[in-house]
CSV table of C-alpha atoms in Angstrom, one decimal:
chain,number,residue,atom,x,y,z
A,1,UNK,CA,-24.9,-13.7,1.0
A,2,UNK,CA,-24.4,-15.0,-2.4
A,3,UNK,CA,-23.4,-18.7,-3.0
A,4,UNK,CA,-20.0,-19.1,-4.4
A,5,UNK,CA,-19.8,-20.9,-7.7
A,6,UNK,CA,-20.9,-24.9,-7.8
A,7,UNK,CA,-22.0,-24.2,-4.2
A,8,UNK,CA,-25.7,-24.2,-3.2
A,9,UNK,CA,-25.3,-22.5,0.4
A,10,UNK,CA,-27.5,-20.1,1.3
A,11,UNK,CA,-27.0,-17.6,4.4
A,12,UNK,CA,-29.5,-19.7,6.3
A,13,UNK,CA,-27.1,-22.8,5.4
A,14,UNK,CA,-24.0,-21.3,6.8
A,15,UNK,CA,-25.8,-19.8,10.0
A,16,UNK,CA,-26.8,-23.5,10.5
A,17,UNK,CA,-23.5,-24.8,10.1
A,18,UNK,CA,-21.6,-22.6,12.8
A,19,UNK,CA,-24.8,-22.8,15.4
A,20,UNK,CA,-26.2,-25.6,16.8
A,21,UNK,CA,-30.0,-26.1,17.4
A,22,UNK,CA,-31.7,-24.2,19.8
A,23,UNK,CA,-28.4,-21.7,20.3
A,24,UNK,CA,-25.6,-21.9,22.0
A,25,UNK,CA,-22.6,-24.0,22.0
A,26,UNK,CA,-22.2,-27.3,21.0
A,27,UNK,CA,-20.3,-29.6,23.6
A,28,UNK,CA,-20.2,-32.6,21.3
A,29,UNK,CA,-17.0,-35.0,21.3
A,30,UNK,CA,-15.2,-35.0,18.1
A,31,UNK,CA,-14.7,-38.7,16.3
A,32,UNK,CA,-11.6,-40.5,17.0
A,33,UNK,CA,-10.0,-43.2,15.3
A,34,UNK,CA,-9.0,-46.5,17.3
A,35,UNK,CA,-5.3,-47.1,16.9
A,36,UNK,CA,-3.5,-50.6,18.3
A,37,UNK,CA,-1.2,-49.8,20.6
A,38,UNK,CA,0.5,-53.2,20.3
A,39,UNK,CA,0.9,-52.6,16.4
A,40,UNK,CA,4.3,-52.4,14.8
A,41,UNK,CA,5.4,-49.7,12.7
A,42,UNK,CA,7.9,-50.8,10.5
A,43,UNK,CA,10.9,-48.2,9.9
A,44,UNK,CA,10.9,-45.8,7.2
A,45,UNK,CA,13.3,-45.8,4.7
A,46,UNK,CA,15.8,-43.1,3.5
A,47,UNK,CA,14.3,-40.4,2.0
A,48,UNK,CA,15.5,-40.0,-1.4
A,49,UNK,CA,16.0,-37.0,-3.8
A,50,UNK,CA,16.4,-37.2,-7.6
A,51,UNK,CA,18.4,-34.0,-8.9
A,52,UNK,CA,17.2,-31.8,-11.5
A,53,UNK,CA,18.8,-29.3,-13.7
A,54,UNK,CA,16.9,-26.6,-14.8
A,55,UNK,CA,17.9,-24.1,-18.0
A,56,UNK,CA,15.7,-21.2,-17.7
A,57,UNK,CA,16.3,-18.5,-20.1
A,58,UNK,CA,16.1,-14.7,-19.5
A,59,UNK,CA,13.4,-14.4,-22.2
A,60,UNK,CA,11.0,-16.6,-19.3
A,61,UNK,CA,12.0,-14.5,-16.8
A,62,UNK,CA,9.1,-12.2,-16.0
A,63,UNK,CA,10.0,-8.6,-17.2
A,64,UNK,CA,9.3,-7.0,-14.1
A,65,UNK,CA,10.6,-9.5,-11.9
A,66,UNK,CA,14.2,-6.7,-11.2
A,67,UNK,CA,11.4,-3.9,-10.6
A,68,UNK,CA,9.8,-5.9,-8.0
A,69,UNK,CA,13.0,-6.7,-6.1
A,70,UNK,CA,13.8,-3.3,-6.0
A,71,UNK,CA,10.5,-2.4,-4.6
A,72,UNK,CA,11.2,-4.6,-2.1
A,73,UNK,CA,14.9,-3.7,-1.3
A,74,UNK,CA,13.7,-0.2,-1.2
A,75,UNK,CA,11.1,-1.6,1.1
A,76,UNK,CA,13.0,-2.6,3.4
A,77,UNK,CA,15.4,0.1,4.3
A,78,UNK,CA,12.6,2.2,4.5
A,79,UNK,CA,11.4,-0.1,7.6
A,80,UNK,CA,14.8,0.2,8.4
A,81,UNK,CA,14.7,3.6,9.2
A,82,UNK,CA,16.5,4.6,6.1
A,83,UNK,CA,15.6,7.5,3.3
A,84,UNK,CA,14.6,5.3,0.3
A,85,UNK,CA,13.2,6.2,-3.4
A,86,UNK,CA,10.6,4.1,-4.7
A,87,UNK,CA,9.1,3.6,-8.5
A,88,UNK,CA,5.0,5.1,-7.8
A,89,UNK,CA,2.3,2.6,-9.1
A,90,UNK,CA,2.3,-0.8,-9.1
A,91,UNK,CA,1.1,-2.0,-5.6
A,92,UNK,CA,2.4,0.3,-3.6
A,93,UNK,CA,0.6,4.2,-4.5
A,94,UNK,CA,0.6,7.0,-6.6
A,95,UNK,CA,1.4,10.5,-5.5
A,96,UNK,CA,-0.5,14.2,-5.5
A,97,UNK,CA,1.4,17.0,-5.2
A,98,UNK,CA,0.0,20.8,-3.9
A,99,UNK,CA,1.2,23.4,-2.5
A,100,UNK,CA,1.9,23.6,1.3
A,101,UNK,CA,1.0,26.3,3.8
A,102,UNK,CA,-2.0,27.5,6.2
A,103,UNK,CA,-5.1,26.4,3.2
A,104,UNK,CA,-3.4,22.6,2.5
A,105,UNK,CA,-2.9,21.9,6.6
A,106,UNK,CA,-6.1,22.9,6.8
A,107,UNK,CA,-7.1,19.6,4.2
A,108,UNK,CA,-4.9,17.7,6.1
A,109,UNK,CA,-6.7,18.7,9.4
A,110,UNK,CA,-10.0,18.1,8.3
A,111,UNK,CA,-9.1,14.9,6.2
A,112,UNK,CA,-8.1,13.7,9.8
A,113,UNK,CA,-11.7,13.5,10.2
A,114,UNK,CA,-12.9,12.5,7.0
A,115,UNK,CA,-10.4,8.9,7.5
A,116,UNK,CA,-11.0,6.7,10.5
A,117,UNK,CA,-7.9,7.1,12.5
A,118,UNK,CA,-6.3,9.8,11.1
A,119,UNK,CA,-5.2,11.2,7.7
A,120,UNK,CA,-3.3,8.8,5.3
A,121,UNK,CA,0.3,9.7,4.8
A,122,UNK,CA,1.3,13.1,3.9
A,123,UNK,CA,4.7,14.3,3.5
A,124,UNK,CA,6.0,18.1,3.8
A,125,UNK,CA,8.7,19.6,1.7
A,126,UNK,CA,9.3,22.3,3.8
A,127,UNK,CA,12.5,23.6,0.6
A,128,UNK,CA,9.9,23.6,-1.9
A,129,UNK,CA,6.9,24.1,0.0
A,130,UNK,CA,5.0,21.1,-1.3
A,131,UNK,CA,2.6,18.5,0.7
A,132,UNK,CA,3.1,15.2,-1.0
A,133,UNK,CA,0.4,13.0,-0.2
A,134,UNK,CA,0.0,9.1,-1.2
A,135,UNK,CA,-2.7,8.0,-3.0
A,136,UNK,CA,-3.9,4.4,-4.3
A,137,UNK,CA,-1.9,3.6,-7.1
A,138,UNK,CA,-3.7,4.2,-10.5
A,139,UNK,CA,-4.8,7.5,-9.1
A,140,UNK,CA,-3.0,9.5,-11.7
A,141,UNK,CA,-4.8,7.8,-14.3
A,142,UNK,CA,-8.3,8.5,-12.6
A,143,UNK,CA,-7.3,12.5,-11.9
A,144,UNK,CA,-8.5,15.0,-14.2
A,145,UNK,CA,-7.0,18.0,-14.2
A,146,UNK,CA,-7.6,20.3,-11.0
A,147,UNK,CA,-6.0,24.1,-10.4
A,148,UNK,CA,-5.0,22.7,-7.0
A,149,UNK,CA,-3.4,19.7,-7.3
A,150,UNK,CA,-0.8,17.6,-9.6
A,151,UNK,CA,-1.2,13.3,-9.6
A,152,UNK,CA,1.4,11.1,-11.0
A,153,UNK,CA,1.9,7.8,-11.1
A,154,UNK,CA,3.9,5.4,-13.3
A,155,UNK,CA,7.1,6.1,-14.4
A,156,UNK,CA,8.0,8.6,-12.0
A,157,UNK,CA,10.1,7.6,-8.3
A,158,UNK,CA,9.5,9.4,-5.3
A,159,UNK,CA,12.3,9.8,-2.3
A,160,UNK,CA,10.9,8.8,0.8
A,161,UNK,CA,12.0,10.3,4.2
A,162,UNK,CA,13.1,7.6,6.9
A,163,UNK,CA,9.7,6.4,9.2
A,164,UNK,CA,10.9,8.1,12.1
A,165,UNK,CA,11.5,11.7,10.3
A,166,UNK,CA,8.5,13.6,12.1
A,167,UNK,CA,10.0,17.2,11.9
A,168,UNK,CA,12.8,19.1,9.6
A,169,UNK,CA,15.5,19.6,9.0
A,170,UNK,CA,14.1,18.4,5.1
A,171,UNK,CA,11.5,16.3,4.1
A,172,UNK,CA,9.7,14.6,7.1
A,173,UNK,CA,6.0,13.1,7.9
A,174,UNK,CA,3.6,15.2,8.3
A,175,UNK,CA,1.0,12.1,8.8
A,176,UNK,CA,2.8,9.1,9.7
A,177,UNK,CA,3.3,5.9,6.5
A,178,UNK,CA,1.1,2.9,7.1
A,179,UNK,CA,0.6,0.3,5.1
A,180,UNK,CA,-3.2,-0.2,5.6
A,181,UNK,CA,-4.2,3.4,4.5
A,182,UNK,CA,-3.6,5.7,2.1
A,183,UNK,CA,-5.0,9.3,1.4
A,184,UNK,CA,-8.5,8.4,-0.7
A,185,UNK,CA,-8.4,11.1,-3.5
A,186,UNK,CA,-12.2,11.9,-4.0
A,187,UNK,CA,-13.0,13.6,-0.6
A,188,UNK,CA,-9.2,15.2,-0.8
A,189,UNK,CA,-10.1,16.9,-4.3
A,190,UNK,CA,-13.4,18.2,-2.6
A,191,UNK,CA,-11.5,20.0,0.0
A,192,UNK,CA,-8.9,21.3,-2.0
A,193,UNK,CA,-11.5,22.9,-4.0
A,194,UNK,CA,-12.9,24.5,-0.8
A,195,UNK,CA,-9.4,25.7,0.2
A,196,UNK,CA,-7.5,26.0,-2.6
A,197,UNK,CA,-3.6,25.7,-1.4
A,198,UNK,CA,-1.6,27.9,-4.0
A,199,UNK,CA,0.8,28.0,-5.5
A,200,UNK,CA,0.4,24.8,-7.7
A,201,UNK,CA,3.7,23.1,-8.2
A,202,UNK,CA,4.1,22.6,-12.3
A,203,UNK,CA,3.4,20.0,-13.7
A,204,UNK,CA,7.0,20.0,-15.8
A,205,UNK,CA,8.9,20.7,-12.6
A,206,UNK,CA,7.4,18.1,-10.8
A,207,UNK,CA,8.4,15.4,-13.4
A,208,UNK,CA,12.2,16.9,-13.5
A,209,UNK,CA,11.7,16.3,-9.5
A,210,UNK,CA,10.1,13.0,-9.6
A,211,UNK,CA,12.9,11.1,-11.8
A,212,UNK,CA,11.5,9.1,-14.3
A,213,UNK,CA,12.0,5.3,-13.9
């Protein structure tokens, strides 16, 4: 365990600190402090609040302050139940697009192994006959090109089906959305090497689909 900076704890510090000597738990009565009970306590006064006016220009406005609360009014009709388009990147995820079909629910079976509790989200287009999984965002600056799969990020939105769409008709949830995992590109790449899902969705099409922001 390294110390944190201006500290000087070691490991063998901290143990110290949580365990008493010789093991086990300490039963030691915590300090108190005394307090009169005949004292007086004289009576507060009225709280008082000096008004301030505040001129903020649009120029100190962040510039992505209106992007942000659209993330998070799409956000929330999503965990509403409600279809919902979001801007990929940021802090939410990037996208990958492939094709669909026997070879990619393969990937999607065996990357059920590969994560702890299941796949990462994946939705199916079953109209275009793509898998869109999500990614980390900054994926699609990270993916070099691959025969079997398209990543994009920033600027492009992608429409969301409602949380509880699990089968068609339309786009539905293959592997459910949560918010603590996400699809983990390396391994995915691997497997869609080894199963290669055809065809590829183009790259052109897929921006046209994916509406730039």
């Amino acid at each position: 365990m390294n110390s944190s900076p201006g500290c000087n704890i070691t490991g063998n510090t901290v143990q110290s600190l949580l365990t008493p000597p010789g093991g086990g738990v300490t039963t030691a009565a915590l300090p108190q402090r005394v307090v009169d009970a005949t004292r007086e306590v004289p009576p507060a006064g009225e709280a008082a609040f000096t008004a301030r006016t505040e001129n903020i220009s649009r120029e100190d406005v962040a510039s992505d302050m209106g992007g942000l609360a659209t993330r998070v009014r799409n956000l929330m009709d999503l965990q509403g139940n409600r279809p919902s388009c979001l801007p990929l990147g940021g802090n939410l995820f990037d996208v990958l697009i492939t094709a669909s079909g026997a070879a990619a629910r393969a990937v999607v079976g065996l990357m059920d192994e590969v994560q702890i509790d299941g796949c990462g989200p994946v939705i199916e287009d079953p109209v275009r006959s793509w898998l869109y999984w999500l990614v980390p965002p900054g994926s699609s600056t990270r993916w070099a090109p691959h025969r079997y799969g398209i990543c994009l990020g920033q600027p492009h939105r992608i429409g969301l089906p409602s949380l509880g769409q699990a089968e068609p008709p339309g786009a539905y949830w293959l592997r459910p959305f949560k918010s603590d995992r996400l699809v983990p590109p390396a391994p995915l790449r691997d497997l869609l090497d080894s199963f290669g899902p055809s065809p590829v969705p183009h790259e052109v099409l897929l921006a046209a689909e994916l509406r730039a922001s």
